[in-house]
Amino acid sequence: MKSLINIEQYKFLLLISSLWIFSCGNEDGALNEFQLGYHYIPLAIGQNIVYQTDSIYYQKSNNVFRDTSRSFIREFVSDTFRNAVGDLVFNVEIYYRKNEAQEWDLIDNSFVTKTKTNVIRQDNGLNYVKMIFPVLKNKSWNGNIQLDQNNELKINGEFFKPFKYWNGNSYYYREISDNLLIGNITYNKVVTVEESDYEDDLNRILSISRYAQDVGLVYRELWILTTENFDLSLPWEERAHYGVILKQTRIQ
């Protein structure tokens, strides 16, 4: 099917937007930066990561329209500044292209603040607490603490309130893996953050991010779906009427 993906849809991706391993402390009981897990989210001016994004957008008309697309996102750390309380903020430029033959188009900026205790990413004015330190398996936190549950997201012309179901307390470090293959790249250490895994008869909200040691975000998966189909025997991919399934994988 011919793709109808546009820049607005990829700005939506930035809204979602979008880490670490623990070991024994030093002799004085303090944890060093490696033990805290800071290496799962390295940030520096000039850092550049390219992602392949595979998406399925659902929109109900006379029947359910499914728009399948592949495109590419580039995130480039261009600059830093200090916020009002003195924390260092990294300016991340977001570029988009439909295929590898096209030039990159700058479509947006995100802002990432990394402190001794957490990482906050701001996309389109919304702040997400993406990680906390130290990184411990099963450790949880409220990643949406700065969001209103009535915040709306626009997907293919339809408005959603995913944060109504997306309880921010559901963020947790689900697993820490060794030598994990993601796409065509094997990473030595990867931490998986489960941000949401909600389901009822009419709604499905799933959000997962994976961060690799000394690299940063290497994989993101997002499902925001709703339906009017009560046939629970069908998988969500078949009974969804509105929303998106998105998988974003680092390729370089």
PDB file of C-alpha atoms in Angstrom:
ATOM      1  CA  MET A   1       0.000   0.000   0.000  1.00  0.00           C
ATOM      2  CA  LYS A   2       1.296   3.444  -0.851  1.00  0.00           C
ATOM      3  CA  SER A   3       2.654   5.226   2.218  1.00  0.00           C
ATOM      4  CA  LEU A   4       0.992   8.411   3.462  1.00  0.00           C
ATOM      5  CA  ILE A   5       3.409   9.046   6.320  1.00  0.00           C
ATOM      6  CA  ASN A   6       4.150  12.737   6.856  1.00  0.00           C
ATOM      7  CA  ILE A   7       6.308  14.901   9.060  1.00  0.00           C
ATOM      8  CA  GLU A   8       3.474  15.381  11.594  1.00  0.00           C
ATOM      9  CA  GLN A   9       3.445  11.664  12.263  1.00  0.00           C
ATOM     10  CA  TYR A  10       7.154  11.705  13.014  1.00  0.00           C
ATOM     11  CA  LYS A  11       6.774  14.679  15.304  1.00  0.00           C
ATOM     12  CA  PHE A  12       4.300  12.498  17.167  1.00  0.00           C
ATOM     13  CA  LEU A  13       7.053   9.916  17.506  1.00  0.00           C
ATOM     14  CA  LEU A  14       9.140  12.491  19.348  1.00  0.00           C
ATOM     15  CA  LEU A  15       6.417  12.842  21.968  1.00  0.00           C
ATOM     16  CA  ILE A  16       7.027   9.358  23.090  1.00  0.00           C
ATOM     17  CA  SER A  17       9.086   9.282  23.267  1.00  0.00           C
ATOM     18  CA  SER A  18      12.268   8.585  23.851  1.00  0.00           C
ATOM     19  CA  LEU A  19      19.697   2.361  31.624  1.00  0.00           C
ATOM     20  CA  TRP A  20      22.169   0.889  33.569  1.00  0.00           C
ATOM     21  CA  ILE A  21      23.830  -1.944  35.460  1.00  0.00           C
ATOM     22  CA  PHE A  22      24.514  -2.093  39.194  1.00  0.00           C
ATOM     23  CA  SER A  23      27.466  -3.703  40.948  1.00  0.00           C
ATOM     24  CA  CYS A  24      29.180  -3.535  44.310  1.00  0.00           C
ATOM     25  CA  GLY A  25      30.311  -0.177  45.659  1.00  0.00           C
ATOM     26  CA  ASN A  26      33.737   1.195  46.370  1.00  0.00           C
ATOM     27  CA  GLU A  27      35.515   0.622  49.666  1.00  0.00           C
ATOM     28  CA  ASP A  28      33.911   3.768  51.075  1.00  0.00           C
ATOM     29  CA  GLY A  29      30.450   2.560  50.057  1.00  0.00           C
ATOM     30  CA  ALA A  30      29.998   5.112  47.255  1.00  0.00           C
ATOM     31  CA  LEU A  31      29.125   4.070  43.721  1.00  0.00           C
ATOM     32  CA  ASN A  32      31.220   5.257  40.809  1.00  0.00           C
ATOM     33  CA  GLU A  33      29.728   6.476  37.524  1.00  0.00           C
ATOM     34  CA  PHE A  34      29.949   3.041  35.917  1.00  0.00           C
ATOM     35  CA  GLN A  35      28.222   1.366  38.857  1.00  0.00           C
ATOM     36  CA  LEU A  36      25.477   3.979  38.795  1.00  0.00           C
ATOM     37  CA  GLY A  37      24.852   3.236  35.123  1.00  0.00           C
ATOM     38  CA  TYR A  38      25.634   6.609  33.572  1.00  0.00           C
ATOM     39  CA  HIS A  39      27.319   4.823  30.652  1.00  0.00           C
ATOM     40  CA  TYR A  40      23.935   3.708  29.296  1.00  0.00           C
ATOM     41  CA  ILE A  41      23.110   7.266  28.311  1.00  0.00           C
ATOM     42  CA  PRO A  42      26.327   8.912  27.084  1.00  0.00           C
ATOM     43  CA  LEU A  43      25.788  12.482  25.921  1.00  0.00           C
ATOM     44  CA  ALA A  44      28.278  14.741  24.146  1.00  0.00           C
ATOM     45  CA  ILE A  45      28.247  17.439  21.502  1.00  0.00           C
ATOM     46  CA  GLY A  46      28.665  15.798  18.102  1.00  0.00           C
ATOM     47  CA  GLN A  47      26.978  12.536  19.085  1.00  0.00           C
ATOM     48  CA  ASN A  48      25.048  11.149  16.122  1.00  0.00           C
ATOM     49  CA  ILE A  49      22.674   8.155  15.960  1.00  0.00           C
ATOM     50  CA  VAL A  50      20.564   6.976  13.014  1.00  0.00           C
ATOM     51  CA  TYR A  51      17.420   4.864  13.437  1.00  0.00           C
ATOM     52  CA  GLN A  52      15.293   2.858  11.038  1.00  0.00           C
ATOM     53  CA  THR A  53      11.615   3.346  11.852  1.00  0.00           C
ATOM     54  CA  ASP A  54       8.940   0.838  10.837  1.00  0.00           C
ATOM     55  CA  SER A  55       5.372   1.982  11.452  1.00  0.00           C
ATOM     56  CA  ILE A  56       1.795   0.837  10.984  1.00  0.00           C
ATOM     57  CA  TYR A  57      -0.825   3.595  11.299  1.00  0.00           C
ATOM     58  CA  TYR A  58      -4.488   2.664  11.701  1.00  0.00           C
ATOM     59  CA  GLN A  59      -7.387   4.909  10.744  1.00  0.00           C
ATOM     60  CA  LYS A  60     -11.007   3.806  10.501  1.00  0.00           C
ATOM     61  CA  SER A  61     -13.108   5.066   7.597  1.00  0.00           C
ATOM     62  CA  ASN A  62     -15.605   2.768   5.856  1.00  0.00           C
ATOM     63  CA  ASN A  63     -13.185   0.030   6.760  1.00  0.00           C
ATOM     64  CA  VAL A  64      -9.917   0.001   8.679  1.00  0.00           C
ATOM     65  CA  PHE A  65      -7.137   1.698   6.762  1.00  0.00           C
ATOM     66  CA  ARG A  66      -3.602   0.475   7.509  1.00  0.00           C
ATOM     67  CA  ASP A  67      -0.646   2.544   6.373  1.00  0.00           C
ATOM     68  CA  THR A  68       2.673   0.689   6.578  1.00  0.00           C
ATOM     69  CA  SER A  69       5.861   2.678   6.218  1.00  0.00           C
ATOM     70  CA  ARG A  70       9.637   2.620   6.672  1.00  0.00           C
ATOM     71  CA  SER A  71      11.703   5.764   7.144  1.00  0.00           C
ATOM     72  CA  PHE A  72      14.761   7.045   8.999  1.00  0.00           C
ATOM     73  CA  ILE A  73      15.371   9.329  11.970  1.00  0.00           C
ATOM     74  CA  ARG A  74      18.694  10.926  12.881  1.00  0.00           C
ATOM     75  CA  GLU A  75      19.411  12.406  16.312  1.00  0.00           C
ATOM     76  CA  PHE A  76      22.382  14.798  16.523  1.00  0.00           C
ATOM     77  CA  VAL A  77      23.577  16.477  19.728  1.00  0.00           C
ATOM     78  CA  SER A  78      24.372  19.979  18.510  1.00  0.00           C
ATOM     79  CA  ASP A  79      24.808  22.121  21.621  1.00  0.00           C
ATOM     80  CA  THR A  80      24.367  22.480  25.383  1.00  0.00           C
ATOM     81  CA  PHE A  81      23.102  25.125  27.778  1.00  0.00           C
ATOM     82  CA  ARG A  82      22.311  25.506  31.481  1.00  0.00           C
ATOM     83  CA  ASN A  83      18.719  25.545  32.683  1.00  0.00           C
ATOM     84  CA  ALA A  84      17.326  27.749  35.455  1.00  0.00           C
ATOM     85  CA  VAL A  85      18.718  25.519  38.211  1.00  0.00           C
ATOM     86  CA  GLY A  86      22.112  25.077  36.574  1.00  0.00           C
ATOM     87  CA  ASP A  87      21.678  21.583  35.098  1.00  0.00           C
ATOM     88  CA  LEU A  88      23.383  20.901  31.772  1.00  0.00           C
ATOM     89  CA  VAL A  89      20.833  20.462  28.964  1.00  0.00           C
ATOM     90  CA  PHE A  90      21.723  18.832  25.632  1.00  0.00           C
ATOM     91  CA  ASN A  91      20.054  20.138  22.477  1.00  0.00           C
ATOM     92  CA  VAL A  92      19.223  17.179  20.213  1.00  0.00           C
ATOM     93  CA  GLU A  93      18.393  17.998  16.604  1.00  0.00           C
ATOM     94  CA  ILE A  94      15.913  15.588  14.994  1.00  0.00           C
ATOM     95  CA  TYR A  95      16.258  14.869  11.278  1.00  0.00           C
ATOM     96  CA  TYR A  96      13.982  12.824   9.010  1.00  0.00           C
ATOM     97  CA  ARG A  97      14.199  11.226   5.596  1.00  0.00           C
ATOM     98  CA  LYS A  98      11.911   8.830   3.799  1.00  0.00           C
ATOM     99  CA  ASN A  99      14.686   6.745   2.290  1.00  0.00           C
ATOM    100  CA  GLU A 100      18.469   6.624   2.151  1.00  0.00           C
ATOM    101  CA  ALA A 101      18.571   8.413  -1.206  1.00  0.00           C
ATOM    102  CA  GLN A 102      17.077  11.597   0.245  1.00  0.00           C
ATOM    103  CA  GLU A 103      18.795  14.400   2.122  1.00  0.00           C
ATOM    104  CA  TRP A 104      18.124  14.817   5.836  1.00  0.00           C
ATOM    105  CA  ASP A 105      15.454  17.371   6.822  1.00  0.00           C
ATOM    106  CA  LEU A 106      15.605  19.020  10.247  1.00  0.00           C
ATOM    107  CA  ILE A 107      12.097  18.602  11.688  1.00  0.00           C
ATOM    108  CA  ASP A 108      12.391  19.250  15.415  1.00  0.00           C
ATOM    109  CA  ASN A 109      14.531  19.521  18.538  1.00  0.00           C
ATOM    110  CA  SER A 110      14.476  17.595  21.794  1.00  0.00           C
ATOM    111  CA  PHE A 111      16.167  18.545  25.049  1.00  0.00           C
ATOM    112  CA  VAL A 112      17.809  15.998  27.347  1.00  0.00           C
ATOM    113  CA  THR A 113      18.844  16.773  30.919  1.00  0.00           C
ATOM    114  CA  LYS A 114      21.065  14.248  32.688  1.00  0.00           C
ATOM    115  CA  THR A 115      21.658  14.709  36.420  1.00  0.00           C
ATOM    116  CA  LYS A 116      23.171  12.493  39.100  1.00  0.00           C
ATOM    117  CA  THR A 117      19.744  11.004  39.797  1.00  0.00           C
ATOM    118  CA  ASN A 118      17.803  10.858  36.516  1.00  0.00           C
ATOM    119  CA  VAL A 119      17.451  11.632  32.814  1.00  0.00           C
ATOM    120  CA  ILE A 120      14.613  13.850  31.591  1.00  0.00           C
ATOM    121  CA  ARG A 121      13.786  14.179  27.910  1.00  0.00           C
ATOM    122  CA  GLN A 122      11.580  16.999  26.666  1.00  0.00           C
ATOM    123  CA  ASP A 123       9.713  16.453  23.395  1.00  0.00           C
ATOM    124  CA  ASN A 124       7.304  19.149  22.170  1.00  0.00           C
ATOM    125  CA  GLY A 125       7.120  20.650  25.643  1.00  0.00           C
ATOM    126  CA  LEU A 126       6.360  17.364  27.436  1.00  0.00           C
ATOM    127  CA  ASN A 127       8.887  16.097  30.005  1.00  0.00           C
ATOM    128  CA  TYR A 128       9.466  12.361  30.466  1.00  0.00           C
ATOM    129  CA  VAL A 129      11.670  10.923  33.219  1.00  0.00           C
ATOM    130  CA  LYS A 130      13.268   8.307  30.999  1.00  0.00           C
ATOM    131  CA  MET A 131      15.672   6.822  33.563  1.00  0.00           C
ATOM    132  CA  ILE A 132      16.782   7.000  37.171  1.00  0.00           C
ATOM    133  CA  PHE A 133      20.088   6.112  38.854  1.00  0.00           C
ATOM    134  CA  PRO A 134      21.402   3.739  39.985  1.00  0.00           C
ATOM    135  CA  VAL A 135      20.114   1.167  37.541  1.00  0.00           C
ATOM    136  CA  LEU A 136      18.750  -1.918  39.272  1.00  0.00           C
ATOM    137  CA  LYS A 137      16.670  -4.691  37.765  1.00  0.00           C
ATOM    138  CA  ASN A 138      12.973  -4.284  38.680  1.00  0.00           C
ATOM    139  CA  LYS A 139      13.525  -0.779  40.063  1.00  0.00           C
ATOM    140  CA  SER A 140      10.490   1.379  39.197  1.00  0.00           C
ATOM    141  CA  TRP A 141       9.594   5.068  39.076  1.00  0.00           C
ATOM    142  CA  ASN A 142       6.954   7.497  37.830  1.00  0.00           C
ATOM    143  CA  GLY A 143       8.230   8.480  34.410  1.00  0.00           C
ATOM    144  CA  ASN A 144       5.183  10.617  33.643  1.00  0.00           C
ATOM    145  CA  ILE A 145       5.194  12.587  36.876  1.00  0.00           C
ATOM    146  CA  GLN A 146       5.457  15.886  34.963  1.00  0.00           C
ATOM    147  CA  LEU A 147       2.607  15.032  32.577  1.00  0.00           C
ATOM    148  CA  ASP A 148      -1.137  15.592  32.855  1.00  0.00           C
ATOM    149  CA  GLN A 149      -3.154  12.427  32.243  1.00  0.00           C
ATOM    150  CA  ASN A 150      -5.391  14.459  29.923  1.00  0.00           C
ATOM    151  CA  ASN A 151      -2.541  15.400  27.579  1.00  0.00           C
ATOM    152  CA  GLU A 152      -3.605  14.488  24.047  1.00  0.00           C
ATOM    153  CA  LEU A 153      -1.599  13.043  21.172  1.00  0.00           C
ATOM    154  CA  LYS A 154      -2.731  13.453  17.569  1.00  0.00           C
ATOM    155  CA  ILE A 155      -2.235  10.444  15.309  1.00  0.00           C
ATOM    156  CA  ASN A 156      -3.550  10.478  11.741  1.00  0.00           C
ATOM    157  CA  GLY A 157      -6.046  13.193  12.629  1.00  0.00           C
ATOM    158  CA  GLU A 158      -7.402  11.333  15.667  1.00  0.00           C
ATOM    159  CA  PHE A 159      -6.842  12.515  19.244  1.00  0.00           C
ATOM    160  CA  PHE A 160      -5.761  10.079  21.947  1.00  0.00           C
ATOM    161  CA  LYS A 161      -5.310  10.369  25.697  1.00  0.00           C
ATOM    162  CA  PRO A 162      -2.827   7.545  26.296  1.00  0.00           C
ATOM    163  CA  PHE A 163      -1.645   8.930  29.644  1.00  0.00           C
ATOM    164  CA  LYS A 164      -5.118   8.275  31.032  1.00  0.00           C
ATOM    165  CA  TYR A 165      -4.174   4.585  30.901  1.00  0.00           C
ATOM    166  CA  TRP A 166      -0.407   4.975  30.896  1.00  0.00           C
ATOM    167  CA  ASN A 167       0.334   4.987  34.617  1.00  0.00           C
ATOM    168  CA  GLY A 168       3.736   6.616  34.997  1.00  0.00           C
ATOM    169  CA  ASN A 169       4.550   4.340  37.938  1.00  0.00           C
ATOM    170  CA  SER A 170       4.818   1.488  35.452  1.00  0.00           C
ATOM    171  CA  TYR A 171       8.317   2.523  34.345  1.00  0.00           C
ATOM    172  CA  TYR A 172      10.816  -0.103  35.492  1.00  0.00           C
ATOM    173  CA  TYR A 173      14.078  -1.796  34.537  1.00  0.00           C
ATOM    174  CA  ARG A 174      12.729  -5.064  33.176  1.00  0.00           C
ATOM    175  CA  GLU A 175      16.015  -6.743  32.364  1.00  0.00           C
ATOM    176  CA  ILE A 176      19.740  -6.198  31.904  1.00  0.00           C
ATOM    177  CA  SER A 177      21.166  -8.321  29.084  1.00  0.00           C
ATOM    178  CA  ASP A 178      24.613  -9.368  27.888  1.00  0.00           C
ATOM    179  CA  ASN A 179      25.513  -9.650  24.188  1.00  0.00           C
ATOM    180  CA  LEU A 180      22.052  -8.770  22.893  1.00  0.00           C
ATOM    181  CA  LEU A 181      21.404  -8.678  19.135  1.00  0.00           C
ATOM    182  CA  ILE A 182      19.201  -5.752  18.101  1.00  0.00           C
ATOM    183  CA  GLY A 183      18.719  -5.375  14.373  1.00  0.00           C
ATOM    184  CA  ASN A 184      22.083  -6.324  12.878  1.00  0.00           C
ATOM    185  CA  ILE A 185      24.200  -5.112  15.806  1.00  0.00           C
ATOM    186  CA  THR A 186      25.216  -7.023  18.939  1.00  0.00           C
ATOM    187  CA  TYR A 187      25.627  -4.917  22.095  1.00  0.00           C
ATOM    188  CA  ASN A 188      27.683  -5.962  25.120  1.00  0.00           C
ATOM    189  CA  LYS A 189      25.261  -4.636  27.732  1.00  0.00           C
ATOM    190  CA  VAL A 190      21.646  -3.562  27.241  1.00  0.00           C
ATOM    191  CA  VAL A 191      19.061  -2.424  29.771  1.00  0.00           C
ATOM    192  CA  THR A 192      15.370  -2.711  28.881  1.00  0.00           C
ATOM    193  CA  VAL A 193      12.973  -0.112  30.267  1.00  0.00           C
ATOM    194  CA  GLU A 194       9.313  -1.072  30.210  1.00  0.00           C
ATOM    195  CA  GLU A 195       7.408   2.200  30.287  1.00  0.00           C
ATOM    196  CA  SER A 196       3.883   0.861  29.837  1.00  0.00           C
ATOM    197  CA  ASP A 197       2.111  -2.450  29.265  1.00  0.00           C
ATOM    198  CA  TYR A 198      -1.609  -1.706  29.514  1.00  0.00           C
ATOM    199  CA  GLU A 199      -4.501  -3.567  27.912  1.00  0.00           C
ATOM    200  CA  ASP A 200      -8.268  -3.647  28.226  1.00  0.00           C
ATOM    201  CA  ASP A 201     -10.985  -4.660  25.751  1.00  0.00           C
ATOM    202  CA  LEU A 202     -10.721  -1.393  23.794  1.00  0.00           C
ATOM    203  CA  ASN A 203      -7.213  -0.037  24.385  1.00  0.00           C
ATOM    204  CA  ARG A 204      -3.628  -1.234  24.081  1.00  0.00           C
ATOM    205  CA  ILE A 205      -0.728   0.913  25.344  1.00  0.00           C
ATOM    206  CA  LEU A 206       2.776  -0.605  25.141  1.00  0.00           C
ATOM    207  CA  SER A 207       6.050   1.297  25.367  1.00  0.00           C
ATOM    208  CA  ILE A 208       9.526  -0.255  25.621  1.00  0.00           C
ATOM    209  CA  SER A 209      12.981   1.324  25.270  1.00  0.00           C
ATOM    210  CA  ARG A 210      16.401  -0.348  25.203  1.00  0.00           C
ATOM    211  CA  TYR A 211      19.692   1.383  25.978  1.00  0.00           C
ATOM    212  CA  ALA A 212      23.149   0.001  25.210  1.00  0.00           C
ATOM    213  CA  GLN A 213      26.325   0.618  27.161  1.00  0.00           C
ATOM    214  CA  ASP A 214      28.351   3.554  25.744  1.00  0.00           C
ATOM    215  CA  VAL A 215      25.772   4.046  22.952  1.00  0.00           C
ATOM    216  CA  GLY A 216      22.402   5.198  24.312  1.00  0.00           C
ATOM    217  CA  LEU A 217      18.951   4.398  22.934  1.00  0.00           C
ATOM    218  CA  VAL A 218      19.170   1.516  20.449  1.00  0.00           C
ATOM    219  CA  TYR A 219      15.553   0.332  20.249  1.00  0.00           C
ATOM    220  CA  ARG A 220      12.081   1.704  20.924  1.00  0.00           C
ATOM    221  CA  GLU A 221       8.729  -0.020  20.494  1.00  0.00           C
ATOM    222  CA  LEU A 222       5.412   1.774  20.879  1.00  0.00           C
ATOM    223  CA  TRP A 223       1.803   0.618  20.570  1.00  0.00           C
ATOM    224  CA  ILE A 224      -1.018   3.122  21.032  1.00  0.00           C
ATOM    225  CA  LEU A 225      -4.166   1.423  19.756  1.00  0.00           C
ATOM    226  CA  THR A 226      -7.899   1.608  20.270  1.00  0.00           C
ATOM    227  CA  THR A 227     -10.730  -0.381  18.736  1.00  0.00           C
ATOM    228  CA  GLU A 228     -14.476  -0.830  18.485  1.00  0.00           C
ATOM    229  CA  ASN A 229     -14.060  -4.540  17.730  1.00  0.00           C
ATOM    230  CA  PHE A 230     -14.928  -6.721  20.732  1.00  0.00           C
ATOM    231  CA  ASP A 231     -13.693  -9.963  19.162  1.00  0.00           C
ATOM    232  CA  LEU A 232     -10.995 -10.697  21.730  1.00  0.00           C
ATOM    233  CA  SER A 233      -9.858 -13.766  19.815  1.00  0.00           C
ATOM    234  CA  LEU A 234      -8.198 -11.489  17.251  1.00  0.00           C
ATOM    235  CA  PRO A 235      -4.711 -10.080  17.821  1.00  0.00           C
ATOM    236  CA  TRP A 236      -4.453  -6.318  18.201  1.00  0.00           C
ATOM    237  CA  GLU A 237      -2.761  -6.015  14.825  1.00  0.00           C
ATOM    238  CA  GLU A 238      -6.020  -7.215  13.233  1.00  0.00           C
ATOM    239  CA  ARG A 239      -8.701  -5.588  15.373  1.00  0.00           C
ATOM    240  CA  ALA A 240      -7.210  -2.110  15.930  1.00  0.00           C
ATOM    241  CA  HIS A 241      -9.199   0.755  14.376  1.00  0.00           C
ATOM    242  CA  TYR A 242      -7.084   3.756  15.342  1.00  0.00           C
ATOM    243  CA  GLY A 243      -3.524   4.387  16.452  1.00  0.00           C
ATOM    244  CA  VAL A 244      -0.004   3.263  15.681  1.00  0.00           C
ATOM    245  CA  ILE A 245       2.485   0.433  16.078  1.00  0.00           C
ATOM    246  CA  LEU A 246       6.019   1.753  15.822  1.00  0.00           C
ATOM    247  CA  LYS A 247       9.417   0.045  16.009  1.00  0.00           C
ATOM    248  CA  GLN A 248      12.573   2.132  15.923  1.00  0.00           C
ATOM    249  CA  THR A 249      15.984   0.426  15.645  1.00  0.00           C
ATOM    250  CA  ARG A 250      19.471   1.949  15.670  1.00  0.00           C
ATOM    251  CA  ILE A 251      21.362   1.181  12.449  1.00  0.00           C
ATOM    252  CA  GLN A 252      24.438   3.410  12.908  1.00  0.00           C
TER     253      GLN A 252
END
